[in-house]
CSV table of C-alpha atoms in Angstrom, one decimal:
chain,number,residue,atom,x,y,z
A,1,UNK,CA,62.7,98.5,100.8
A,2,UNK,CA,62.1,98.1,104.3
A,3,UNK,CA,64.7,97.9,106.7
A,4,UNK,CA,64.1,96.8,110.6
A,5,UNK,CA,66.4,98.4,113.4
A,6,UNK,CA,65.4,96.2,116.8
A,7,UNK,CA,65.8,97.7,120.5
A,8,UNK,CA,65.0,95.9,123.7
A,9,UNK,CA,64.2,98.1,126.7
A,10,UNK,CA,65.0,96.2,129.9
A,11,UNK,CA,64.2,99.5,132.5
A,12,UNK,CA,60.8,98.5,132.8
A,13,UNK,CA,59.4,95.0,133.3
A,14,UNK,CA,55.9,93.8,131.2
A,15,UNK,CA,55.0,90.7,130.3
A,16,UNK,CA,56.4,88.7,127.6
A,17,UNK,CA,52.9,86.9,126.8
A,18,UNK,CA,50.3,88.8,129.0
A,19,UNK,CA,46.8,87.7,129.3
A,20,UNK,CA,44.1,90.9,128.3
A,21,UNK,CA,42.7,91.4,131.7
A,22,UNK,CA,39.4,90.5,131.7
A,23,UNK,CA,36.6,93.1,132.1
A,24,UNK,CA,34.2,93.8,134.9
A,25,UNK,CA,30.5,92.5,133.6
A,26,UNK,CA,29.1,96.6,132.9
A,27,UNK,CA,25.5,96.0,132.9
A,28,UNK,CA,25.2,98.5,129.5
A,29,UNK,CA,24.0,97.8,125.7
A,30,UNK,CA,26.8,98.9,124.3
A,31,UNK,CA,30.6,100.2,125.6
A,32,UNK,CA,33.8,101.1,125.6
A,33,UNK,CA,36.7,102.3,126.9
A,34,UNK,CA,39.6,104.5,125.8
A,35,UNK,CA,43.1,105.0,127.2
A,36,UNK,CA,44.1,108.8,125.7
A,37,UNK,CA,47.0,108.9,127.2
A,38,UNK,CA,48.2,105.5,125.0
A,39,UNK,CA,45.6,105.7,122.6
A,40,UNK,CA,44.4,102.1,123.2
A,41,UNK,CA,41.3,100.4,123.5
A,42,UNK,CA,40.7,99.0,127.2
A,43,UNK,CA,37.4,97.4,126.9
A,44,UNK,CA,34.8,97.0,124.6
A,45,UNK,CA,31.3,95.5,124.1
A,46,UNK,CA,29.6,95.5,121.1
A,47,UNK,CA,31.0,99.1,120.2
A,48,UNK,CA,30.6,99.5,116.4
A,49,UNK,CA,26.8,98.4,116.9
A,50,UNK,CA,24.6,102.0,115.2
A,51,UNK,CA,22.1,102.6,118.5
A,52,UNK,CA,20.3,105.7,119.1
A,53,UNK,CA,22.4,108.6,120.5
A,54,UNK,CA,20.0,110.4,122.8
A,55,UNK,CA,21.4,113.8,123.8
A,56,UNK,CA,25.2,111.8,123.0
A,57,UNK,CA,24.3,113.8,119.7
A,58,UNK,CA,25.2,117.4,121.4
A,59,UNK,CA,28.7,116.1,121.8
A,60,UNK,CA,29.0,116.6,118.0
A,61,UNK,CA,26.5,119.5,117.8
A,62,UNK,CA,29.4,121.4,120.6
A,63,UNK,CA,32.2,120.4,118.4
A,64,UNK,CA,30.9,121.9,114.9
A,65,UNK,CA,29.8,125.2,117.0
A,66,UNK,CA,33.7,125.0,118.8
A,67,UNK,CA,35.1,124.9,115.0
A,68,UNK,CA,32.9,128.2,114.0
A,69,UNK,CA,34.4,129.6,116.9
A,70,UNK,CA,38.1,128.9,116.1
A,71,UNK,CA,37.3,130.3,112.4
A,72,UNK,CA,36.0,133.5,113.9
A,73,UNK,CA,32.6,132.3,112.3
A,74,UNK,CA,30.8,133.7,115.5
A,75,UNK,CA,32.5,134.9,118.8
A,76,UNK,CA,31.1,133.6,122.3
A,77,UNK,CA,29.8,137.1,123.1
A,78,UNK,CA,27.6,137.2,119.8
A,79,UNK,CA,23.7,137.3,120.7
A,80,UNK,CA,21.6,135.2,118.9
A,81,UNK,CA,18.0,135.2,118.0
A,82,UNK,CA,15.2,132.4,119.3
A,83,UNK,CA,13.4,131.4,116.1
A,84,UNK,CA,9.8,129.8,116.8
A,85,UNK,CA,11.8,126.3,115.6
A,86,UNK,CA,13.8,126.2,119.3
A,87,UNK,CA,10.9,127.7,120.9
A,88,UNK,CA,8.7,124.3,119.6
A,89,UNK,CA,11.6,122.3,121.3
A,90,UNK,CA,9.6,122.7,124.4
A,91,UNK,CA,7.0,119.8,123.1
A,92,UNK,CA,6.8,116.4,124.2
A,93,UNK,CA,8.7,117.7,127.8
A,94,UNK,CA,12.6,117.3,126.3
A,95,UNK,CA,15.9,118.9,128.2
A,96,UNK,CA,15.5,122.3,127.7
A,97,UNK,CA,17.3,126.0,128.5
A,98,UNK,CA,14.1,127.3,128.8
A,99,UNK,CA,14.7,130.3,126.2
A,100,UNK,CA,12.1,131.9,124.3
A,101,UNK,CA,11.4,134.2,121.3
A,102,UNK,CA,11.5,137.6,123.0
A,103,UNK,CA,15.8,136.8,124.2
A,104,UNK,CA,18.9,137.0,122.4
A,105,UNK,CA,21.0,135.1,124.8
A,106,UNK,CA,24.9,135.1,123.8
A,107,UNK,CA,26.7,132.4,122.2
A,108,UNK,CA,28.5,131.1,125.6
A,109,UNK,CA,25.1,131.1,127.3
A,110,UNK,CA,23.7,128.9,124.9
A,111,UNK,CA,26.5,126.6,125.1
A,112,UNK,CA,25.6,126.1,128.8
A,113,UNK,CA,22.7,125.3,128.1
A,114,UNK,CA,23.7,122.9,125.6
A,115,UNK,CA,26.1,121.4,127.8
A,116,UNK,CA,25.4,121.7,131.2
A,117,UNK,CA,21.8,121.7,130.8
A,118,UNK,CA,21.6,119.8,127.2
A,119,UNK,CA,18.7,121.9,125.8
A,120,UNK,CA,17.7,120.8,122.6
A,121,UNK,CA,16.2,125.0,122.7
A,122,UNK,CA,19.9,125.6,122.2
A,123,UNK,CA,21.0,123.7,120.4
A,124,UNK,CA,18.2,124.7,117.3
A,125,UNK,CA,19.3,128.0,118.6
A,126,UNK,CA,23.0,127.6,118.0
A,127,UNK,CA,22.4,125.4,114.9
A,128,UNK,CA,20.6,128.2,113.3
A,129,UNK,CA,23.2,130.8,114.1
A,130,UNK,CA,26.1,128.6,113.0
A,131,UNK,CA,24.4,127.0,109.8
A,132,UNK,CA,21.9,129.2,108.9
A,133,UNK,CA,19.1,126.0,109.2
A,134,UNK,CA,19.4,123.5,111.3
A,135,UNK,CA,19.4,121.5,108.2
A,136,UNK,CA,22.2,122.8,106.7
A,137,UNK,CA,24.0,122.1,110.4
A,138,UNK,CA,22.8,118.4,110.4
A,139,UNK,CA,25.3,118.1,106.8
A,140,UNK,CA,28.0,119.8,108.8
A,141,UNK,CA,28.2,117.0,111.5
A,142,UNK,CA,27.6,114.5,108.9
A,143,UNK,CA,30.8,115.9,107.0
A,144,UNK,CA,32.4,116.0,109.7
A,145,UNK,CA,32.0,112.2,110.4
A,146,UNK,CA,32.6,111.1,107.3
A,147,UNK,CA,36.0,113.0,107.8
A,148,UNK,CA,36.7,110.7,110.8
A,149,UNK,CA,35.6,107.9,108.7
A,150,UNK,CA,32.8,107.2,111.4
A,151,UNK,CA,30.8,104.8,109.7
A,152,UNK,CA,28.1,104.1,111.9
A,153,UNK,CA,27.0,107.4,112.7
A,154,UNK,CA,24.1,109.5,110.8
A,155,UNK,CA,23.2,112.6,112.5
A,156,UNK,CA,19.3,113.5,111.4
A,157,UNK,CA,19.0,116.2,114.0
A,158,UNK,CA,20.9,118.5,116.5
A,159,UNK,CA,19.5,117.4,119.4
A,160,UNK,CA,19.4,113.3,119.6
A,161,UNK,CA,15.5,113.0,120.3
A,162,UNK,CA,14.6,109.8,118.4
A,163,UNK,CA,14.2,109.8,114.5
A,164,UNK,CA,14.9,107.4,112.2
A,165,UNK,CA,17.9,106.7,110.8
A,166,UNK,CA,19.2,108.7,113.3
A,167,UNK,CA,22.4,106.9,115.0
A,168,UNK,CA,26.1,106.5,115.9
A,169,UNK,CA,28.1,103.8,118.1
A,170,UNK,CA,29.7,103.6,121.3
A,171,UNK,CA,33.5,103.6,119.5
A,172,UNK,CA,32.2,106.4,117.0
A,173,UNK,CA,31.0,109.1,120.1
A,174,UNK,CA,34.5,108.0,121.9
A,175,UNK,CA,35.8,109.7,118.5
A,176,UNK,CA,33.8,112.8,118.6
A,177,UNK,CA,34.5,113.0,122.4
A,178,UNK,CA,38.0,112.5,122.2
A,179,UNK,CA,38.3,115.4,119.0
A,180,UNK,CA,36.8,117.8,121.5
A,181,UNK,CA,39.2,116.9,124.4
A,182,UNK,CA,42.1,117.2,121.8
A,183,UNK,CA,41.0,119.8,119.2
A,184,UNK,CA,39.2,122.9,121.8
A,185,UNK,CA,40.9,122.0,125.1
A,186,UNK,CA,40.1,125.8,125.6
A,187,UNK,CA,36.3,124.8,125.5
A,188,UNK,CA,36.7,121.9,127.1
A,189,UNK,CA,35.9,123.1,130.9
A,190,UNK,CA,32.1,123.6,130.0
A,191,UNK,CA,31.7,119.7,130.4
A,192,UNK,CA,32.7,120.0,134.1
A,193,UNK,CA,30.7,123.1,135.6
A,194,UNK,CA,28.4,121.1,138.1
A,195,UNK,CA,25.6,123.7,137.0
A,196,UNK,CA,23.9,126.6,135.5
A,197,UNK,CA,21.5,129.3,136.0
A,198,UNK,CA,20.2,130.9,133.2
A,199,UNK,CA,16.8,133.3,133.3
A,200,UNK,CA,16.7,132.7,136.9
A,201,UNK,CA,16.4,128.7,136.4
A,202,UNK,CA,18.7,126.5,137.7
A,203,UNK,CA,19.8,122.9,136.7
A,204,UNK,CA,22.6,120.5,137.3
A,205,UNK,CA,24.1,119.1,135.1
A,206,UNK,CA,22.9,115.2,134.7
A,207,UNK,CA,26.8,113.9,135.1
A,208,UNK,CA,26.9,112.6,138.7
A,209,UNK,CA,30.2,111.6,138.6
A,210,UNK,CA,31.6,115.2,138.4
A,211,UNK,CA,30.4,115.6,142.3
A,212,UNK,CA,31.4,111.7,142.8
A,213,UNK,CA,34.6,111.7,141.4
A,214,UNK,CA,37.2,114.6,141.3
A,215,UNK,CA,39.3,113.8,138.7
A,216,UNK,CA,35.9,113.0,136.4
A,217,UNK,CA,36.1,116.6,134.3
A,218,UNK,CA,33.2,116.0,131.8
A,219,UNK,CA,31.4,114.6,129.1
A,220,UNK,CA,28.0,114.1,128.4
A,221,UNK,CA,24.9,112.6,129.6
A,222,UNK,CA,21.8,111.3,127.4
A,223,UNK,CA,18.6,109.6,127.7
A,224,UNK,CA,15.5,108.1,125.4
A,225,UNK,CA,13.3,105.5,125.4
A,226,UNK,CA,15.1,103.9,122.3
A,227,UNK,CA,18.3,105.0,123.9
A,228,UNK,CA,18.3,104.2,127.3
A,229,UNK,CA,20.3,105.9,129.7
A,230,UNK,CA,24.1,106.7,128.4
A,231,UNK,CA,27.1,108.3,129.6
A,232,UNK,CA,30.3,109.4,128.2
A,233,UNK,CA,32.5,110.0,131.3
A,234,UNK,CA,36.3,111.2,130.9
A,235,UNK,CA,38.5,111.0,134.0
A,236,UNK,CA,41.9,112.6,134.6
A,237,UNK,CA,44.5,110.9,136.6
A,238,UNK,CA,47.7,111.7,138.5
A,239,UNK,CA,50.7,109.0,138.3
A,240,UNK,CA,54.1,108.9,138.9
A,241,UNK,CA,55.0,109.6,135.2
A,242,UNK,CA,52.1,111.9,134.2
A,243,UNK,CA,48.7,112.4,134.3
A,244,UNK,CA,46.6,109.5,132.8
A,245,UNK,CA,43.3,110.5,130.9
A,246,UNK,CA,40.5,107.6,130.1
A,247,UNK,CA,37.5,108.1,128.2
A,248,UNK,CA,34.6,105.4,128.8
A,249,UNK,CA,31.1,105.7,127.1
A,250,UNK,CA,28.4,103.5,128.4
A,251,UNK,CA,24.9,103.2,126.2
A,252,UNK,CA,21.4,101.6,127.2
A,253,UNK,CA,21.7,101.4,131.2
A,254,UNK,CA,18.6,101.4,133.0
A,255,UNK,CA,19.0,104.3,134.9
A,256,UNK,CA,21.1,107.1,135.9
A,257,UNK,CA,22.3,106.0,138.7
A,258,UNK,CA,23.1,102.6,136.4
A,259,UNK,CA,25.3,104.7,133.8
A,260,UNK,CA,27.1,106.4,136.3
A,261,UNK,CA,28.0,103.4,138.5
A,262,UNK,CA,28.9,101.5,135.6
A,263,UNK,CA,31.2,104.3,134.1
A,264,UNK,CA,33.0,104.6,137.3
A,265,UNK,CA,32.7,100.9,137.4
A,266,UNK,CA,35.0,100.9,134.1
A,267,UNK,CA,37.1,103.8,134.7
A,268,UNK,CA,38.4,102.5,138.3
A,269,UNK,CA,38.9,99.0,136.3
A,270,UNK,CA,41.0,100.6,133.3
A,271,UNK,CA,43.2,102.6,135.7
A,272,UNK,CA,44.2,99.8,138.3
A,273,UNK,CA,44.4,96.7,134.9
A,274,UNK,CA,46.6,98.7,132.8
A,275,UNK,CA,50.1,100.8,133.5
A,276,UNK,CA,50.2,103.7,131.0
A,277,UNK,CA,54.8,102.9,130.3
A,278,UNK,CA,56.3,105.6,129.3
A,279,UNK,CA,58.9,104.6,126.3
A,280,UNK,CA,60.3,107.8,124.2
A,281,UNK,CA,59.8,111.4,125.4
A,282,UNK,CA,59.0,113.8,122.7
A,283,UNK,CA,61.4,115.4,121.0
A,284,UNK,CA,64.1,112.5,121.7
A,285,UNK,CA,65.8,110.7,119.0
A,286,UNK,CA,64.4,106.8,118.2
A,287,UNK,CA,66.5,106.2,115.8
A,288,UNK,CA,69.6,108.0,113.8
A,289,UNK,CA,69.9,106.8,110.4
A,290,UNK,CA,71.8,107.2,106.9
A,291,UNK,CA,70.5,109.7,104.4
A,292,UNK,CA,72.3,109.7,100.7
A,293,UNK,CA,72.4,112.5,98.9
A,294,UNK,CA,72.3,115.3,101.7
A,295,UNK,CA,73.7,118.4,102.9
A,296,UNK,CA,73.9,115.9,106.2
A,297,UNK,CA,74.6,111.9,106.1
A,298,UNK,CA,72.2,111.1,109.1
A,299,UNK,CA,68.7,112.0,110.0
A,300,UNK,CA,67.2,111.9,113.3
A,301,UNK,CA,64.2,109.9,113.5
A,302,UNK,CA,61.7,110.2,116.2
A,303,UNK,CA,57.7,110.3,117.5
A,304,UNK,CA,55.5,113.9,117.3
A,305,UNK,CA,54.9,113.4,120.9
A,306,UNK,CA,56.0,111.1,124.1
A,307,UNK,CA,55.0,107.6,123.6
A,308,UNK,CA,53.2,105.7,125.6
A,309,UNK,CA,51.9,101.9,125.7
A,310,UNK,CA,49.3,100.9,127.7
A,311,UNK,CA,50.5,97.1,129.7
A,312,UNK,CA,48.9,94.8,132.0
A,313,UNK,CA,49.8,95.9,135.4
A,314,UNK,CA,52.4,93.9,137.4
A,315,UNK,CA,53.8,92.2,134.3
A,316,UNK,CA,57.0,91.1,134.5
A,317,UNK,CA,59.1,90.7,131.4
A,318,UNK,CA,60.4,92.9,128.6
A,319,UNK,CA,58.9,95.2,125.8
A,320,UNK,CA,60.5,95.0,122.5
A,321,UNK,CA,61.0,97.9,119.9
A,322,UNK,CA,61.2,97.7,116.3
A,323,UNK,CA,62.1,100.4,113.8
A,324,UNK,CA,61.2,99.9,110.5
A,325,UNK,CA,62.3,102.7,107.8
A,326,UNK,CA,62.5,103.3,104.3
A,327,UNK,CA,65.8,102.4,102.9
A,328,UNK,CA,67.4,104.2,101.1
A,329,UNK,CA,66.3,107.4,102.2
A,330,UNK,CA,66.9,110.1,100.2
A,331,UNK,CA,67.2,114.1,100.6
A,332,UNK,CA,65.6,116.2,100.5
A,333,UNK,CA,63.6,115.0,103.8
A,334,UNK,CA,61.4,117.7,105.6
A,335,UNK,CA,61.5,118.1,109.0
A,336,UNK,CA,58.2,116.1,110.3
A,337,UNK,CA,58.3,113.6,107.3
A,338,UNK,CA,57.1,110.2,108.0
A,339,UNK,CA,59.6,107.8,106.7
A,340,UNK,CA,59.2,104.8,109.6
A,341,UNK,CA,57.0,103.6,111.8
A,342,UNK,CA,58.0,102.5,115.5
A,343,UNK,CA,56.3,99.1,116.9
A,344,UNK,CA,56.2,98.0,120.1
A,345,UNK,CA,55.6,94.6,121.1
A,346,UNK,CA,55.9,91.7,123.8
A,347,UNK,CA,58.9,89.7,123.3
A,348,UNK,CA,55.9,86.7,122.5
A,349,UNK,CA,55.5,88.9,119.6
A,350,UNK,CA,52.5,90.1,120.1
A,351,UNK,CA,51.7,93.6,118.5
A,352,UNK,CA,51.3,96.2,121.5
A,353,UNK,CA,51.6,99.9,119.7
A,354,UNK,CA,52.4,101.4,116.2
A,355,UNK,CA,53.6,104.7,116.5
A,356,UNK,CA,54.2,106.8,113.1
A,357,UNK,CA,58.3,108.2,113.0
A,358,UNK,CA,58.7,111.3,111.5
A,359,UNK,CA,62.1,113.2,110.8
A,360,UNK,CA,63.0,115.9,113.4
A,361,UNK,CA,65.6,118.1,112.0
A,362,UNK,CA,65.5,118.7,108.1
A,363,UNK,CA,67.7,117.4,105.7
A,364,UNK,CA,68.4,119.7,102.7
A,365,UNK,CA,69.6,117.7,99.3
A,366,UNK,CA,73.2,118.2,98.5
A,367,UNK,CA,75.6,120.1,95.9
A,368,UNK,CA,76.0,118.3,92.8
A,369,UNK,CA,79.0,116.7,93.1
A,370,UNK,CA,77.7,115.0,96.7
A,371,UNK,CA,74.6,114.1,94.5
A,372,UNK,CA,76.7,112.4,92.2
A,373,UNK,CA,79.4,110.9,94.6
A,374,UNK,CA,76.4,109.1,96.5
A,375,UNK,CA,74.8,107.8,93.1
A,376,UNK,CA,77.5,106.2,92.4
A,377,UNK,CA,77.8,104.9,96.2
A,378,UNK,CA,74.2,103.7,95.5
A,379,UNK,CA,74.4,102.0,92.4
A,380,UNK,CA,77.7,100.2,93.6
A,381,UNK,CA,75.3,98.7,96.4
């Protein structure tokens, strides 16, 4: 059974049947944008539509090599060797480190060059090192979306150059993007070194916006013929109740100047059309509710982290809050249980948020004479 616990919030005012704002026209393919902070979708144009990744692809190629890492699979001062494969790379005039068969450059200089200077030399080179073949890397980062349940995406190689079958969408590379930003935050400051020098060479990195904007801190760049030009640009914000972060991704522009202007086109429109509100900070109680057979009667119910909801700006009404929870609950209940979920709404009805509620403080079950006294209590209800 279900029951519903409603709370009305009057400390902030939204409005009770807000209109989506509408979009700036974003001369792209394909986009869309992505509130972190509230963990909503801004803006969208054909997003799920499979297109051809271009260098987009290193974004996952980064993450797989991050997760090695963090299992101690490799460190960041391990050299690696330049097979003849990455050496090839340098055919048909790709992005490129410029490394060749005589180095052993270090894990962290390859993943420069993958990032800042997206080399498709390093990445082979790092694919090799991590997976043993390239191949064998390609089924990692297909694993890996298939864990995400991306199901637009097939990676056929570690670079993005074109190849059939080779693919993902606008909302799946907002996934992998936003999994890096979330999952190695202690990797994450390679997307917003402005360049890199490596064997005396250097190159900036193809993001403009990181010397346009300063609170733009990475991602990725990416261009093919099938492709066209792409971006996926992440910006972090100051506001009175936090920082903000959005995460845009523009595919098939017609230029780089194009996917820059229209990312910052986007960002500037996500962060001035929506208010990030504030609603619960983490580690407060949402709710206090009834537990039978415990050491305790009542369980504190509340969100992992501080929620947010992304609004309309300058709305003017109320956000409502409904609890809905298992009842009865029962012990034993683990601290970080989900037993609810939280949804947030205008008071039109219409569905703002769904946020997961999980039990903060354990609840061990009770002696066997509570047990007993409560199944009776139960079965008398």
């Amino acid at each position: 059974m279900k029951r519903i616990l409603a709370l009305l919030f009057t400390a902030f005012s939204l409005a009770a049947q807000a209109q989506a704002p509408v979009p700036p026209e974003i001369a792209a393919r394909n986009y869309v944008l992505i509130d972190m902070t509230t963990h909503k979708t801004l803006a969208e144009r054909d997003a799920d539509a499979p297109q051809d990744p271009a260098s987009l692809t290193k974004l996952m190629t980064a993450y797989v090599v991050f997760g090695a890492l963090r299992e101690k699979k490799l460190t960041l001062e391990q050299t690696l060797p330049v097979s003849k494969r990455a050496w090839d790379e340098r055919k048909g005039d790709p992005s490129l480190m410029f490394i060749d068969t005589t180095m052993t450059p270090r894990v962290d200089e390859l993943l420069r060059g993958l990032i800042i200077q997206s080399g498709n030399d390093a990445a082979v080179a790092l694919a090799e090192g991590v997976g043993g073949s390239v191949e064998s890397f390609v089924q990692l980062m297909n694993r890996q979306a298939q864990a995400w349940g991306l199901k637009n995406t097939e990676f056929k190689n570690v670079s993005g150059m074109t190849e059939p079958g080779h693919k993902t969408s606008a909302r799946d590379i907002a996934v992998v993007a936003a999994h890096i930003i979330s999952d190695f935050p202690e990797y994450y400051g390679y997307y917003s070194q402005r360049d890199y020098t490596f064997n005396k060479i250097r190159q900036d990195n193809r993001n403009l916006l990181l010397r346009r904007d300063p609170t733009v801190d990475g991602m990725k760049t990416g261009f093919t013929d099938a492709a066209g030009y792409c971006l996926v640009a992440s910006a972090n914000r100051d506001f009175p109740n936090g920082k903000r972060r959005l995460l845009s991704v523009v595919m098939g522009t017609a230029s780089k100047e194009a996917r820059a202007s229209e990312s910052q086109k986007l960002l500037n429109w996500g962060y001035t059309a929506f208010d990030a509100i504030k609603i619960f900070d983490a580690g407060r109680a949402i709710a206090t509710v009834p537990v039978w057979k415990g050491q305790t009667k009542e369980a504190k119910l509340g969100a992992s982290d501080a929620v947010y909801v992304a609004v309309p700006h300058g709305d003017s009404a109320k956000l409502q809050t409904q609890v809905e929870r298992t009842d009865p609950l029962v012990a034993p209940l683990n601290k970080g249980q989900r037993v609810g979920t939280l949804r947030v709404t205008t008071t039109a009805g219409a569905p703002v948020a769904e946020v997961p509620l999980i039990v903060q403080d354990a609840v061990p079950v009770a002696g066997i004479f509570g047990r007993a006294f409560d199944s009776i209590r139960l079965w008398i209800k």
